[in-house]
Amino acid sequence: MSIMQKIKENNFYVGSLPLPVFIGCSIVVMISAWLNILPKSLIGGFAVILPLGWLLGTIGQNLPFLKKFGAPAILALIVPSILVYNDVFDSNTLAAAKMLMKESNFLLFYIASLVCGSILGMHRVILVNGFIRMMIPMLLGMCLAALVGVSVAVLFGDTWEHAFFYTIAPVMAGGVGEGVLQLANAYSNILNMDYDSFVSALIPATVVGNFFAITYTAIINRVGELKPHLSGKGQLVKIQFDGMEEALKEDTSPLDARAMSGAVMILVAMFMIGLILEKLTHFPGPVLMIIATALVKYLRILPASVEKGSQQWYKFISGHFTYPLMAGLGLLYIDLGSVVNVLTIPYFLTIVSVVLTVCLTGFVCAYFFKMYPIEASIISSCQSGMGGTGDVAILSTANRMNLMPFAQVATRLGGALMVIGATALLRYLHS
């Protein structure tokens, strides 16, 4: 059915709303923004990101050809950042979005929902095998990407030290908060220089790496559609076990509101366990939350009804809030100004070589560890994304949100190892 026919029959949806209802609600939001009365609260934040994300996602889903290359996710992320760069939004609108996205940290809630829901809804055998088999591609990819990136940079006249510490390390550091800011703090302490200067120098590499990882994912996902034998259609590992067909069957049962509300308490509890363990071990809490949730799943601690509720909650959140979240990330996390100021061809090619090496390492290793190359490559690409922000953008581009637990391990653990390694090397060179 064509778009015009759907509109005539009042059957065209923008996000979760019929078109006329969406237009009416959007007009209310725009009037509120024009009158400068959008509240700096959760309600004000959702008023900004829901219509923007749903609109851009729907446009992307209906773009011929481009929709097969991740257009919905890319538009939802890039267009808001372009609008902010051109000062389209007033300060009050951005403040409302900031309250939701940064101060209330909706991104963290979204990721926790996906991690807990996808882990608890995954078969134990697939879960354990997936985590074990991704470790070697992750570590090997980091080492090879560093070597290739340094080689490309030196070829264009850069020094290996500058290329590694200011371009390669931030690309694979695991995002801004968990990676770049930690690197900047370490560099500042070791070199006795201004902290802010390091932040501004490192962030562009992270942003550019994230953009290229999204682009690569869109292309490799299309390759998987053209060559189905390379893709697991969301499944990472190639294994056979009793009950596998049942485990991979799509759950089509009606949503259980009671079980889904309980899933929120489960994800809160698992997140708090991660924080408690972080206090004791000084290891990143999100990674510990993943490990704890995986143990709960493996040991079958929770009833099947609770696991099912968590899986349904994950599907609800990923199905209806991904594009609005992407719009919020584009509004507040993607600084195009910093990228434009430093982007040169050698700089760009160095970052591209790093991302491509990481991704292709995952693709090739998949053949040796009985994984699907497309899924393994997509997870590997998350190592060069912007932490949780990048994971959401990359996985939504390929419609692989169920891989979030593996992506988070690649991002958090891989990023932590890169930060530790870069810090130790810099300290050794300046000791």
Short mmCIF file of C-alpha atoms in Angstrom, two decimals:
data_model
loop_
_atom_site.label_atom_id
_atom_site.label_comp_id
_atom_site.label_asym_id
_atom_site.label_seq_id
_atom_site.Cartn_x
_atom_site.Cartn_y
_atom_site.Cartn_z
CA MET A 1 0.00 0.00 0.00
CA SER A 2 1.40 3.42 -1.00
CA ILE A 3 1.95 6.27 1.46
CA MET A 4 -0.78 8.40 -0.15
CA GLN A 5 -3.25 5.53 0.05
CA LYS A 6 -2.44 5.01 3.72
CA ILE A 7 -2.96 8.72 4.38
CA LYS A 8 -6.31 8.71 2.58
CA GLU A 9 -7.44 5.73 4.65
CA ASN A 10 -6.12 7.37 7.86
CA ASN A 11 -3.76 4.41 8.24
CA PHE A 12 -0.40 6.22 8.05
CA TYR A 13 1.52 6.34 11.31
CA VAL A 14 4.33 8.66 12.33
CA GLY A 15 6.08 6.77 15.08
CA SER A 16 3.33 5.41 17.31
CA LEU A 17 0.61 7.89 16.31
CA PRO A 18 -1.73 8.28 13.31
CA LEU A 19 -0.61 11.20 11.13
CA PRO A 20 -3.44 13.65 12.09
CA VAL A 21 -2.90 13.01 15.81
CA PHE A 22 0.86 13.38 15.40
CA ILE A 23 0.45 16.72 13.60
CA GLY A 24 -1.89 18.01 16.30
CA CYS A 25 0.45 17.03 19.13
CA SER A 26 3.47 18.45 17.29
CA ILE A 27 1.72 21.81 16.79
CA VAL A 28 1.06 21.98 20.54
CA VAL A 29 4.75 21.33 21.24
CA MET A 30 5.90 23.94 18.71
CA ILE A 31 3.56 26.56 20.18
CA SER A 32 4.92 25.77 23.66
CA ALA A 33 8.48 26.13 22.38
CA TRP A 34 7.63 29.41 20.63
CA LEU A 35 6.09 30.76 23.86
CA ASN A 36 9.23 29.60 25.70
CA ILE A 37 7.20 27.56 28.19
CA LEU A 38 8.57 24.06 27.59
CA PRO A 39 9.28 22.78 31.11
CA LYS A 40 12.82 21.71 31.96
CA SER A 41 11.63 18.30 33.09
CA LEU A 42 11.01 14.79 31.80
CA ILE A 43 7.77 15.97 30.16
CA GLY A 44 9.50 18.85 28.40
CA GLY A 45 12.32 16.59 27.26
CA PHE A 46 9.96 13.98 25.82
CA ALA A 47 7.98 16.79 24.15
CA VAL A 48 11.15 17.66 22.22
CA ILE A 49 12.57 14.25 21.28
CA LEU A 50 9.40 12.22 20.60
CA PRO A 51 8.01 14.21 17.64
CA LEU A 52 11.48 14.93 16.26
CA GLY A 53 12.65 11.32 16.45
CA TRP A 54 9.41 9.78 15.20
CA LEU A 55 9.25 12.21 12.26
CA LEU A 56 12.83 11.65 11.13
CA GLY A 57 12.60 7.89 11.66
CA THR A 58 9.41 7.71 9.58
CA ILE A 59 10.96 9.79 6.80
CA GLY A 60 13.98 7.48 6.76
CA GLN A 61 11.78 4.38 6.65
CA ASN A 62 10.10 5.69 3.51
CA LEU A 63 13.16 6.85 1.55
CA PRO A 64 13.63 4.60 -1.50
CA PHE A 65 17.00 2.79 -1.57
CA LEU A 66 18.42 4.72 1.42
CA LYS A 67 16.07 3.01 3.87
CA LYS A 68 18.06 -0.18 3.22
CA PHE A 69 21.22 1.54 4.44
CA GLY A 70 20.06 2.67 7.88
CA ALA A 71 18.44 5.95 6.81
CA PRO A 72 15.97 6.09 9.76
CA ALA A 73 18.67 5.90 12.43
CA ILE A 74 21.14 8.08 10.53
CA LEU A 75 18.57 10.83 9.88
CA ALA A 76 17.37 10.75 13.50
CA LEU A 77 20.94 11.24 14.72
CA ILE A 78 22.45 13.59 12.11
CA VAL A 79 19.61 15.99 11.28
CA PRO A 80 19.16 17.26 14.89
CA SER A 81 22.93 17.84 15.20
CA ILE A 82 22.88 19.84 11.95
CA LEU A 83 19.94 21.90 13.22
CA VAL A 84 21.77 22.64 16.48
CA TYR A 85 24.92 23.57 14.54
CA ASN A 86 22.83 26.11 12.60
CA ASP A 87 21.16 27.47 15.79
CA VAL A 88 17.64 26.38 14.84
CA PHE A 89 16.63 25.51 18.42
CA ASP A 90 16.35 28.07 21.20
CA SER A 91 18.14 27.58 24.52
CA ASN A 92 14.96 26.63 26.42
CA THR A 93 14.16 23.77 24.01
CA LEU A 94 17.71 22.43 24.31
CA ALA A 95 17.56 22.81 28.11
CA ALA A 96 14.38 20.69 28.21
CA ALA A 97 16.06 17.99 26.13
CA LYS A 98 19.18 18.22 28.30
CA MET A 99 17.13 17.62 31.44
CA LEU A 100 15.86 14.33 30.01
CA MET A 101 18.96 13.11 28.19
CA LYS A 102 21.79 14.22 30.49
CA GLU A 103 20.51 15.15 33.94
CA SER A 104 17.94 12.33 34.11
CA ASN A 105 20.16 10.17 31.84
CA PHE A 106 17.44 8.60 29.72
CA LEU A 107 20.21 7.03 27.63
CA LEU A 108 21.37 4.96 30.61
CA PHE A 109 17.80 3.83 31.35
CA TYR A 110 17.34 2.86 27.70
CA ILE A 111 20.58 0.86 27.59
CA ALA A 112 19.81 -0.87 30.91
CA SER A 113 16.38 -1.83 29.53
CA LEU A 114 17.92 -3.33 26.41
CA VAL A 115 20.75 -5.10 28.21
CA CYS A 116 18.57 -6.75 30.86
CA GLY A 117 15.73 -7.55 28.49
CA SER A 118 17.88 -9.04 25.76
CA ILE A 119 20.04 -11.08 28.17
CA LEU A 120 17.09 -12.46 30.13
CA GLY A 121 15.27 -13.23 26.87
CA MET A 122 18.27 -15.03 25.35
CA HIS A 123 18.96 -18.76 25.61
CA ARG A 124 21.72 -19.55 28.12
CA VAL A 125 23.87 -21.44 25.63
CA ILE A 126 23.74 -18.62 23.06
CA LEU A 127 24.53 -16.05 25.76
CA VAL A 128 27.63 -17.77 27.17
CA ASN A 129 29.00 -18.76 23.76
CA GLY A 130 28.51 -15.24 22.42
CA PHE A 131 30.45 -13.58 25.26
CA ILE A 132 33.33 -16.06 25.11
CA ARG A 133 33.73 -15.98 21.34
CA MET A 134 33.73 -12.15 21.06
CA MET A 135 36.71 -11.68 23.39
CA ILE A 136 39.49 -12.63 20.96
CA PRO A 137 38.11 -10.58 18.01
CA MET A 138 37.75 -7.62 20.38
CA LEU A 139 41.34 -7.76 21.64
CA LEU A 140 42.84 -8.64 18.26
CA GLY A 141 40.85 -5.90 16.55
CA MET A 142 42.15 -3.27 18.97
CA CYS A 143 45.80 -4.27 18.43
CA LEU A 144 45.54 -4.50 14.63
CA ALA A 145 43.59 -1.23 14.40
CA ALA A 146 46.26 0.58 16.41
CA LEU A 147 49.01 -0.75 14.12
CA VAL A 148 47.14 0.06 10.91
CA GLY A 149 46.05 3.49 12.15
CA VAL A 150 49.58 4.46 13.18
CA SER A 151 50.95 3.24 9.84
CA VAL A 152 48.44 5.30 7.85
CA ALA A 153 49.09 8.42 9.97
CA VAL A 154 52.88 8.10 9.65
CA LEU A 155 52.46 7.63 5.90
CA PHE A 156 50.80 11.05 5.79
CA GLY A 157 53.57 12.70 7.83
CA ASP A 158 52.23 12.46 11.39
CA THR A 159 54.30 11.05 14.28
CA TRP A 160 53.24 7.71 15.74
CA GLU A 161 52.89 9.21 19.23
CA HIS A 162 50.53 11.98 18.13
CA ALA A 163 48.52 9.61 15.93
CA PHE A 164 48.10 6.99 18.64
CA PHE A 165 47.35 9.23 21.64
CA TYR A 166 45.23 11.91 19.90
CA THR A 167 43.45 10.02 17.11
CA ILE A 168 43.50 6.25 17.55
CA ALA A 169 43.09 5.97 21.33
CA PRO A 170 40.00 8.24 21.54
CA VAL A 171 38.31 6.35 18.67
CA MET A 172 38.49 3.07 20.64
CA ALA A 173 38.26 4.52 24.17
CA GLY A 174 34.58 3.65 24.62
CA GLY A 175 32.88 7.01 24.23
CA VAL A 176 33.16 10.49 25.70
CA GLY A 177 32.33 10.10 29.40
CA GLU A 178 33.90 6.70 29.93
CA GLY A 179 36.76 7.16 27.45
CA VAL A 180 37.76 10.60 26.21
CA LEU A 181 37.32 12.38 29.55
CA GLN A 182 39.35 9.67 31.29
CA LEU A 183 42.11 9.95 28.66
CA ALA A 184 42.10 13.74 28.95
CA ASN A 185 42.43 13.51 32.72
CA ALA A 186 45.33 11.04 32.42
CA TYR A 187 47.11 13.09 29.74
CA SER A 188 46.69 16.25 31.81
CA ASN A 189 48.16 14.65 34.94
CA ILE A 190 51.09 13.02 33.14
CA LEU A 191 52.03 15.99 30.93
CA ASN A 192 51.05 18.74 33.43
CA MET A 193 48.96 20.54 30.81
CA ASP A 194 45.46 22.01 30.72
CA TYR A 195 42.69 19.39 30.95
CA ASP A 196 40.23 21.29 28.72
CA SER A 197 42.70 21.47 25.83
CA PHE A 198 42.93 17.67 25.78
CA VAL A 199 39.15 17.27 25.84
CA SER A 200 38.71 19.52 22.80
CA ALA A 201 41.57 17.74 21.00
CA LEU A 202 40.26 14.20 21.61
CA ILE A 203 36.49 14.49 21.11
CA PRO A 204 36.48 15.03 17.30
CA ALA A 205 38.16 11.65 16.70
CA THR A 206 35.41 9.94 18.71
CA VAL A 207 32.65 11.69 16.74
CA VAL A 208 34.18 10.96 13.33
CA GLY A 209 34.83 7.34 14.30
CA ASN A 210 31.21 6.99 15.37
CA PHE A 211 29.92 8.40 12.07
CA PHE A 212 32.02 6.02 10.01
CA ALA A 213 31.07 3.04 12.20
CA ILE A 214 27.40 3.85 11.50
CA THR A 215 28.09 4.12 7.77
CA TYR A 216 30.00 0.84 7.74
CA THR A 217 27.19 -0.88 9.65
CA ALA A 218 24.59 0.33 7.16
CA ILE A 219 26.67 -1.07 4.29
CA ILE A 220 27.53 -4.40 5.92
CA ASN A 221 23.90 -4.88 6.95
CA ARG A 222 22.90 -4.48 3.31
CA VAL A 223 25.59 -7.02 2.36
CA GLY A 224 23.95 -9.44 4.80
CA GLU A 225 20.60 -8.92 3.08
CA LEU A 226 22.13 -9.63 -0.33
CA LYS A 227 24.16 -12.62 0.94
CA PRO A 228 21.95 -14.27 3.60
CA HIS A 229 24.46 -17.02 4.40
CA LEU A 230 26.71 -14.39 6.05
CA SER A 231 23.99 -13.17 8.40
CA GLY A 232 22.39 -14.72 11.45
CA LYS A 233 19.54 -12.16 11.25
CA GLY A 234 20.35 -11.04 14.78
CA GLN A 235 21.85 -14.28 16.08
CA LEU A 236 25.59 -14.10 16.77
CA VAL A 237 26.80 -17.68 17.23
CA LYS A 238 26.45 -20.73 14.98
CA ILE A 239 25.61 -23.52 17.39
CA GLN A 240 23.15 -26.38 17.64
CA PHE A 241 21.55 -27.54 20.90
CA ASP A 242 18.38 -29.20 22.13
CA GLY A 243 15.51 -26.75 22.00
CA MET A 244 17.31 -24.31 19.67
CA GLU A 245 14.36 -23.97 17.30
CA GLU A 246 12.09 -23.08 20.21
CA ALA A 247 14.66 -20.65 21.64
CA LEU A 248 14.94 -18.72 18.36
CA LYS A 249 11.19 -18.59 17.74
CA GLU A 250 9.73 -15.08 17.79
CA ASP A 251 7.47 -14.42 20.80
CA THR A 252 4.09 -13.33 19.45
CA SER A 253 2.13 -13.57 22.70
CA PRO A 254 0.20 -10.46 23.90
CA LEU A 255 2.10 -7.96 26.04
CA ASP A 256 1.75 -8.58 29.77
CA ALA A 257 1.55 -5.16 31.48
CA ARG A 258 2.14 -6.62 34.95
CA ALA A 259 5.23 -8.55 33.86
CA MET A 260 6.58 -5.52 31.97
CA SER A 261 6.22 -3.24 34.98
CA GLY A 262 8.09 -5.84 37.01
CA ALA A 263 10.85 -5.75 34.38
CA VAL A 264 11.54 -2.11 35.30
CA MET A 265 12.24 -3.17 38.89
CA ILE A 266 14.51 -5.95 37.63
CA LEU A 267 16.60 -3.62 35.48
CA VAL A 268 16.83 -1.12 38.36
CA ALA A 269 18.02 -3.86 40.71
CA MET A 270 20.58 -5.18 38.21
CA PHE A 271 21.89 -1.68 37.58
CA MET A 272 22.27 -1.11 41.33
CA ILE A 273 24.14 -4.41 41.66
CA GLY A 274 26.51 -3.10 39.00
CA LEU A 275 27.06 0.11 40.99
CA ILE A 276 27.68 -1.81 44.22
CA LEU A 277 30.22 -4.05 42.50
CA GLU A 278 31.86 -1.01 40.91
CA LYS A 279 32.31 0.45 44.41
CA LEU A 280 34.06 -2.75 45.50
CA THR A 281 36.11 -3.50 42.38
CA HIS A 282 36.55 -0.08 40.69
CA PHE A 283 35.56 -1.75 37.42
CA PRO A 284 32.92 -0.08 35.17
CA GLY A 285 29.45 -0.59 36.64
CA PRO A 286 27.66 -1.16 33.28
CA VAL A 287 30.00 -4.08 32.47
CA LEU A 288 29.44 -5.56 35.92
CA MET A 289 25.68 -5.17 35.45
CA ILE A 290 25.96 -7.22 32.23
CA ILE A 291 27.97 -9.93 33.99
CA ALA A 292 25.55 -10.01 36.93
CA THR A 293 22.50 -10.23 34.64
CA ALA A 294 24.17 -12.99 32.62
CA LEU A 295 24.81 -14.95 35.84
CA VAL A 296 21.21 -14.51 36.92
CA LYS A 297 20.10 -15.84 33.54
CA TYR A 298 22.59 -18.73 33.51
CA LEU A 299 21.71 -19.85 37.03
CA ARG A 300 17.97 -19.55 36.30
CA ILE A 301 17.36 -17.45 39.39
CA LEU A 302 14.33 -15.61 37.99
CA PRO A 303 11.00 -17.26 37.08
CA ALA A 304 10.26 -17.65 33.38
CA SER A 305 7.39 -15.14 33.65
CA VAL A 306 9.77 -12.44 34.89
CA GLU A 307 12.28 -13.18 32.11
CA LYS A 308 9.48 -12.96 29.56
CA GLY A 309 8.32 -9.63 31.00
CA SER A 310 11.87 -8.27 30.70
CA GLN A 311 12.05 -9.38 27.09
CA GLN A 312 8.71 -7.73 26.31
CA TRP A 313 9.85 -4.52 28.02
CA TYR A 314 13.02 -4.56 25.87
CA LYS A 315 10.94 -4.93 22.70
CA PHE A 316 8.61 -2.12 23.76
CA ILE A 317 11.44 0.31 24.52
CA SER A 318 13.53 -0.54 21.44
CA GLY A 319 10.49 -0.53 19.16
CA HIS A 320 9.07 2.87 20.16
CA PHE A 321 11.83 4.97 21.76
CA THR A 322 14.93 4.30 19.65
CA TYR A 323 14.49 7.12 17.12
CA PRO A 324 13.46 9.70 19.74
CA LEU A 325 16.53 8.72 21.75
CA MET A 326 18.68 9.12 18.63
CA ALA A 327 17.22 12.59 18.11
CA GLY A 328 18.12 13.50 21.69
CA LEU A 329 21.66 12.23 21.16
CA GLY A 330 21.95 14.30 17.99
CA LEU A 331 20.74 17.41 19.82
CA LEU A 332 23.17 17.18 22.72
CA TYR A 333 26.00 14.72 22.12
CA ILE A 334 27.14 15.30 18.53
CA ASP A 335 29.18 18.50 18.25
CA LEU A 336 29.59 19.11 14.52
CA GLY A 337 31.53 22.32 15.15
CA SER A 338 34.44 20.49 16.77
CA VAL A 339 34.58 18.02 13.87
CA VAL A 340 34.51 20.66 11.13
CA ASN A 341 37.41 22.54 12.71
CA VAL A 342 39.89 19.63 12.69
CA LEU A 343 38.79 17.46 9.77
CA THR A 344 41.54 16.97 7.21
CA ILE A 345 42.01 14.18 4.68
CA PRO A 346 44.92 12.48 6.58
CA TYR A 347 42.98 12.75 9.86
CA PHE A 348 39.87 11.30 8.24
CA LEU A 349 41.74 8.45 6.52
CA THR A 350 43.52 7.51 9.75
CA ILE A 351 40.20 7.18 11.58
CA VAL A 352 38.61 5.32 8.68
CA SER A 353 41.51 2.83 8.69
CA VAL A 354 41.06 2.23 12.43
CA VAL A 355 37.31 1.64 12.19
CA LEU A 356 37.61 -0.52 9.10
CA THR A 357 40.33 -2.69 10.68
CA VAL A 358 38.28 -3.26 13.84
CA CYS A 359 35.19 -4.18 11.84
CA LEU A 360 36.93 -6.47 9.36
CA THR A 361 38.78 -8.24 12.18
CA GLY A 362 35.41 -9.21 13.65
CA PHE A 363 34.20 -10.28 10.21
CA VAL A 364 37.20 -12.53 9.53
CA CYS A 365 37.40 -13.97 13.07
CA ALA A 366 33.77 -15.03 12.80
CA TYR A 367 34.80 -17.83 10.45
CA PHE A 368 37.21 -19.26 13.03
CA PHE A 369 34.91 -18.98 16.05
CA LYS A 370 31.63 -20.20 14.50
CA MET A 371 29.92 -16.83 14.48
CA TYR A 372 27.93 -15.09 11.78
CA PRO A 373 30.28 -12.58 10.07
CA ILE A 374 27.71 -9.79 9.75
CA GLU A 375 26.75 -9.84 13.43
CA ALA A 376 30.36 -10.22 14.60
CA SER A 377 31.43 -7.31 12.40
CA ILE A 378 28.61 -5.09 13.65
CA ILE A 379 29.50 -5.78 17.28
CA SER A 380 33.16 -5.05 16.50
CA SER A 381 32.17 -1.72 14.94
CA CYS A 382 30.78 -0.67 18.33
CA GLN A 383 34.36 -0.56 19.63
CA SER A 384 34.86 2.57 17.54
CA GLY A 385 31.57 4.22 18.52
CA MET A 386 30.71 6.84 21.13
CA GLY A 387 30.10 4.48 24.03
CA GLY A 388 26.45 3.80 24.76
CA THR A 389 25.46 6.55 22.33
CA GLY A 390 27.36 4.82 19.55
CA ASP A 391 26.02 1.37 20.44
CA VAL A 392 22.45 2.59 20.08
CA ALA A 393 23.18 4.38 16.80
CA ILE A 394 25.10 1.46 15.28
CA LEU A 395 22.75 -1.35 16.32
CA SER A 396 19.61 0.57 15.38
CA THR A 397 21.09 1.23 11.93
CA ALA A 398 21.32 -2.53 11.39
CA ASN A 399 18.12 -3.35 13.31
CA ARG A 400 20.16 -5.51 15.73
CA MET A 401 19.22 -4.03 19.11
CA ASN A 402 19.16 -7.53 20.61
CA LEU A 403 22.97 -7.55 20.34
CA MET A 404 23.24 -4.74 22.89
CA PRO A 405 24.81 -6.91 25.67
CA PHE A 406 27.66 -7.98 23.37
CA ALA A 407 28.06 -4.43 22.04
CA GLN A 408 28.25 -3.05 25.57
CA VAL A 409 30.99 -5.52 26.51
CA ALA A 410 32.96 -4.61 23.37
CA THR A 411 32.50 -0.91 24.09
CA ARG A 412 32.94 -0.81 27.86
CA LEU A 413 35.57 -3.49 28.33
CA GLY A 414 37.41 -2.67 25.11
CA GLY A 415 37.30 1.03 25.95
CA ALA A 416 38.59 0.47 29.47
CA LEU A 417 41.49 -1.60 28.13
CA MET A 418 42.36 1.13 25.61
CA VAL A 419 42.28 3.85 28.28
CA ILE A 420 44.48 1.78 30.61
CA GLY A 421 46.89 0.86 27.80
CA ALA A 422 47.22 4.41 26.44
CA THR A 423 47.70 5.83 29.94
CA ALA A 424 50.35 3.26 30.83
CA LEU A 425 52.23 3.83 27.55
CA LEU A 426 52.18 7.62 27.92
CA ARG A 427 53.39 7.37 31.50
CA TYR A 428 56.22 5.05 30.39
CA LEU A 429 57.30 7.43 27.62
CA HIS A 430 57.36 10.41 30.02
CA SER A 431 58.74 8.68 33.10
#
